[in-house]
Amino acid sequence: MRLGLRHDGDMRLGLRHDGDMRLGLRHDRDMRLGLRHDGDMRLRLRHDGDMRLSLRHDRDMRLRLRHDGDMRLGLRHDRDMRLRLRHDGDMRLRLRHDRDMRLRLRHDRDMRLRLRHDGDMRLGLRHDGDMRLGLRHDGDMRLGLRHDGDMRLGLRHDRDMRLGLRHDGDMRLGLRHDGDMRLGLRHDGDMRLRLRHDGDMRLGLRHDGDMRLRLRHDGDMRLGLRHDGDMRLGLRHDGDMRLGLRHDGDMRLGLRHDRDMRLGLGRDRDMRLGLRHDRDMRLGLRHDRDMRLGLRHDRDMRLGLRHDRDMRLGLRHDRDMRLRLRHDRDMRLRLRHDRDMRLRLRHDRDMRLGRHPEGHNFMSVLKKYRIQWRIKWGLFCHMNGNK
């Protein structure tokens, strides 16, 4: 275990523990903290107006957070499920699940939603005065909808059934094809669209101030969208991955994957992010005036961060190493390793280093150990006959 400390205008602290855990801290104007744990978990923090945090866990789950007006979050889980979120006026969400289901959402003035499931079902939605909806299912059924004063609907099914429709009053359409595909559309103030294909894919759309879209594919993937001031998006895939989004001043995002990884985000004045992975790693983030980040990995490593006026960082690893950092006017660093080595550092006008568990200062502890060593050496020489 190596500890290096330099204090000459900028304060640098380097700690290395048995080749796998590295901690570097530099405090001049920007505060950077880098932590590496056994080659797979990295944490980097820079505090100079923008706060960046990147976390990598066993090469498949990545989380990146930048706080300088826009908030970006990228999450990758076992190389097939990716989630990206950017919040700087426009909110973008991208989700990819086992290379076949993609979801993209942008909400600034035009809201676009694209969904692709197992290479054959695509859905695109744009809402900026004209609302366009495109749906393609297994290469043969296409549906395009445009709503900008006149509403046009085009439907083609296996090259033999074509339908074109333009709205000038109220338009009602009911269509049933070979017992399994049903389409109902009503546009007289509210527009409802229902589509059922071979008993397993359902689509419901209502546009009368609030626009709701529900899609169910083979009994396991559900999509709900409401846009009337608050925009809600719910997606469920194969019974275990859920995504909920509400945008009406507060933006909430909930994602659950295979019953053990949960992600919840609420943004009205406080933004909370909770992530749980395989029942042992928890991540909580709150961003209103104080930003708190809590991370727990395999029940022994905890990380807490608060960023309002004082920034506190607490890290506990395997029950014996604790790190606390406060950055308002005085910066305190406390480190405890295997119950016997404590480090306290205060950097405002005076810098204090070294604290023993018995309450003595560092010099008294050294003096005590020197006296004990002389006594032991004298007894050893006396027993051997060397005076």
PDB file of N, CA and C in Angstrom, residues 134-166:
ATOM      1  N   GLY A 134     -45.461   5.896 -38.872  1.00  0.00           N
ATOM      2  CA  GLY A 134     -45.153   4.869 -39.860  1.00  0.00           C
ATOM      3  C   GLY A 134     -44.951   3.548 -39.165  1.00  0.00           C
ATOM      4  N   LEU A 135     -45.618   2.530 -39.642  1.00  0.00           N
ATOM      5  CA  LEU A 135     -45.548   1.209 -39.033  1.00  0.00           C
ATOM      6  C   LEU A 135     -45.358   0.179 -40.130  1.00  0.00           C
ATOM      7  N   ARG A 136     -44.390  -0.695 -39.941  1.00  0.00           N
ATOM      8  CA  ARG A 136     -44.145  -1.754 -40.917  1.00  0.00           C
ATOM      9  C   ARG A 136     -44.033  -3.062 -40.164  1.00  0.00           C
ATOM     10  N   HIS A 137     -44.758  -4.055 -40.621  1.00  0.00           N
ATOM     11  CA  HIS A 137     -44.785  -5.350 -39.949  1.00  0.00           C
ATOM     12  C   HIS A 137     -44.462  -6.440 -40.958  1.00  0.00           C
ATOM     13  N   ASP A 138     -43.437  -7.191 -40.723  1.00  0.00           N
ATOM     14  CA  ASP A 138     -42.923  -8.346 -41.481  1.00  0.00           C
ATOM     15  C   ASP A 138     -42.916  -8.121 -42.985  1.00  0.00           C
ATOM     16  N   GLY A 139     -42.612  -6.890 -43.408  1.00  0.00           N
ATOM     17  CA  GLY A 139     -42.353  -6.624 -44.812  1.00  0.00           C
ATOM     18  C   GLY A 139     -43.567  -6.504 -45.693  1.00  0.00           C
ATOM     19  N   ASP A 140     -44.775  -6.722 -45.177  1.00  0.00           N
ATOM     20  CA  ASP A 140     -45.925  -6.727 -46.073  1.00  0.00           C
ATOM     21  C   ASP A 140     -47.023  -5.763 -45.654  1.00  0.00           C
ATOM     22  N   MET A 141     -47.067  -5.314 -44.404  1.00  0.00           N
ATOM     23  CA  MET A 141     -48.136  -4.419 -43.980  1.00  0.00           C
ATOM     24  C   MET A 141     -47.517  -3.080 -43.595  1.00  0.00           C
ATOM     25  N   ARG A 142     -47.855  -2.048 -44.349  1.00  0.00           N
ATOM     26  CA  ARG A 142     -47.308  -0.731 -44.104  1.00  0.00           C
ATOM     27  C   ARG A 142     -48.441   0.235 -43.794  1.00  0.00           C
ATOM     28  N   LEU A 143     -48.210   1.108 -42.816  1.00  0.00           N
ATOM     29  CA  LEU A 143     -49.213   2.092 -42.446  1.00  0.00           C
ATOM     30  C   LEU A 143     -48.517   3.436 -42.274  1.00  0.00           C
ATOM     31  N   GLY A 144     -48.953   4.450 -43.014  1.00  0.00           N
ATOM     32  CA  GLY A 144     -48.398   5.795 -42.885  1.00  0.00           C
ATOM     33  C   GLY A 144     -49.513   6.781 -42.592  1.00  0.00           C
ATOM     34  N   LEU A 145     -49.295   7.671 -41.620  1.00  0.00           N
ATOM     35  CA  LEU A 145     -50.325   8.606 -41.179  1.00  0.00           C
ATOM     36  C   LEU A 145     -49.699   9.992 -41.049  1.00  0.00           C
ATOM     37  N   ARG A 146     -50.338  10.984 -41.639  1.00  0.00           N
ATOM     38  CA  ARG A 146     -49.879  12.360 -41.538  1.00  0.00           C
ATOM     39  C   ARG A 146     -51.059  13.215 -41.121  1.00  0.00           C
ATOM     40  N   HIS A 147     -50.848  14.081 -40.125  1.00  0.00           N
ATOM     41  CA  HIS A 147     -51.943  14.883 -39.575  1.00  0.00           C
ATOM     42  C   HIS A 147     -51.498  16.339 -39.563  1.00  0.00           C
ATOM     43  N   ASP A 148     -51.808  17.090 -40.613  1.00  0.00           N
ATOM     44  CA  ASP A 148     -51.430  18.517 -40.690  1.00  0.00           C
ATOM     45  C   ASP A 148     -52.552  19.299 -41.375  1.00  0.00           C
ATOM     46  N   GLY A 149     -53.782  19.069 -40.930  1.00  0.00           N
ATOM     47  CA  GLY A 149     -54.945  19.697 -41.546  1.00  0.00           C
ATOM     48  C   GLY A 149     -55.709  18.645 -42.313  1.00  0.00           C
ATOM     49  N   ASP A 150     -54.999  17.929 -43.154  1.00  0.00           N
ATOM     50  CA  ASP A 150     -55.601  16.769 -43.807  1.00  0.00           C
ATOM     51  C   ASP A 150     -54.896  15.524 -43.299  1.00  0.00           C
ATOM     52  N   MET A 151     -55.643  14.485 -43.059  1.00  0.00           N
ATOM     53  CA  MET A 151     -55.125  13.247 -42.509  1.00  0.00           C
ATOM     54  C   MET A 151     -55.167  12.189 -43.593  1.00  0.00           C
ATOM     55  N   ARG A 152     -54.035  11.645 -43.890  1.00  0.00           N
ATOM     56  CA  ARG A 152     -53.930  10.639 -44.933  1.00  0.00           C
ATOM     57  C   ARG A 152     -53.487   9.328 -44.300  1.00  0.00           C
ATOM     58  N   LEU A 153     -54.109   8.284 -44.756  1.00  0.00           N
ATOM     59  CA  LEU A 153     -53.812   6.956 -44.246  1.00  0.00           C
ATOM     60  C   LEU A 153     -53.570   6.036 -45.426  1.00  0.00           C
ATOM     61  N   GLY A 154     -52.440   5.386 -45.438  1.00  0.00           N
ATOM     62  CA  GLY A 154     -52.141   4.417 -46.485  1.00  0.00           C
ATOM     63  C   GLY A 154     -51.821   3.086 -45.856  1.00  0.00           C
ATOM     64  N   LEU A 155     -52.477   2.054 -46.313  1.00  0.00           N
ATOM     65  CA  LEU A 155     -52.288   0.722 -45.759  1.00  0.00           C
ATOM     66  C   LEU A 155     -52.152  -0.268 -46.906  1.00  0.00           C
ATOM     67  N   ARG A 156     -51.126  -1.109 -46.836  1.00  0.00           N
ATOM     68  CA  ARG A 156     -50.920  -2.129 -47.863  1.00  0.00           C
ATOM     69  C   ARG A 156     -50.659  -3.446 -47.158  1.00  0.00           C
ATOM     70  N   HIS A 157     -51.376  -4.454 -47.539  1.00  0.00           N
ATOM     71  CA  HIS A 157     -51.246  -5.756 -46.910  1.00  0.00           C
ATOM     72  C   HIS A 157     -50.986  -6.797 -47.987  1.00  0.00           C
ATOM     73  N   ASP A 158     -49.874  -7.464 -47.944  1.00  0.00           N
ATOM     74  CA  ASP A 158     -49.387  -8.531 -48.831  1.00  0.00           C
ATOM     75  C   ASP A 158     -49.723  -8.288 -50.303  1.00  0.00           C
ATOM     76  N   ARG A 159     -49.552  -7.004 -50.753  1.00  0.00           N
ATOM     77  CA  ARG A 159     -49.607  -6.593 -52.152  1.00  0.00           C
ATOM     78  C   ARG A 159     -50.992  -6.721 -52.786  1.00  0.00           C
ATOM     79  N   ASP A 160     -52.014  -6.992 -52.005  1.00  0.00           N
ATOM     80  CA  ASP A 160     -53.329  -7.140 -52.628  1.00  0.00           C
ATOM     81  C   ASP A 160     -54.371  -6.194 -52.053  1.00  0.00           C
ATOM     82  N   MET A 161     -54.166  -5.632 -50.838  1.00  0.00           N
ATOM     83  CA  MET A 161     -55.182  -4.768 -50.252  1.00  0.00           C
ATOM     84  C   MET A 161     -54.558  -3.400 -49.990  1.00  0.00           C
ATOM     85  N   ARG A 162     -55.059  -2.396 -50.700  1.00  0.00           N
ATOM     86  CA  ARG A 162     -54.550  -1.046 -50.545  1.00  0.00           C
ATOM     87  C   ARG A 162     -55.683  -0.127 -50.122  1.00  0.00           C
ATOM     88  N   LEU A 163     -55.366   0.826 -49.248  1.00  0.00           N
ATOM     89  CA  LEU A 163     -56.374   1.757 -48.756  1.00  0.00           C
ATOM     90  C   LEU A 163     -55.761   3.148 -48.683  1.00  0.00           C
ATOM     91  N   GLY A 164     -56.417   4.141 -49.316  1.00  0.00           N
ATOM     92  CA  GLY A 164     -55.995   5.534 -49.206  1.00  0.00           C
ATOM     93  C   GLY A 164     -57.170   6.365 -48.722  1.00  0.00           C
ATOM     94  N   LEU A 165     -56.939   7.236 -47.754  1.00  0.00           N
ATOM     95  CA  LEU A 165     -58.038   7.962 -47.120  1.00  0.00           C
ATOM     96  C   LEU A 165     -57.597   9.390 -46.811  1.00  0.00           C
ATOM     97  N   ARG A 166     -58.492  10.360 -47.078  1.00  0.00           N
ATOM     98  CA  ARG A 166     -58.248  11.756 -46.756  1.00  0.00           C
ATOM     99  C   ARG A 166     -59.422  12.278 -45.955  1.00  0.00           C
TER     100      ARG A 166
END
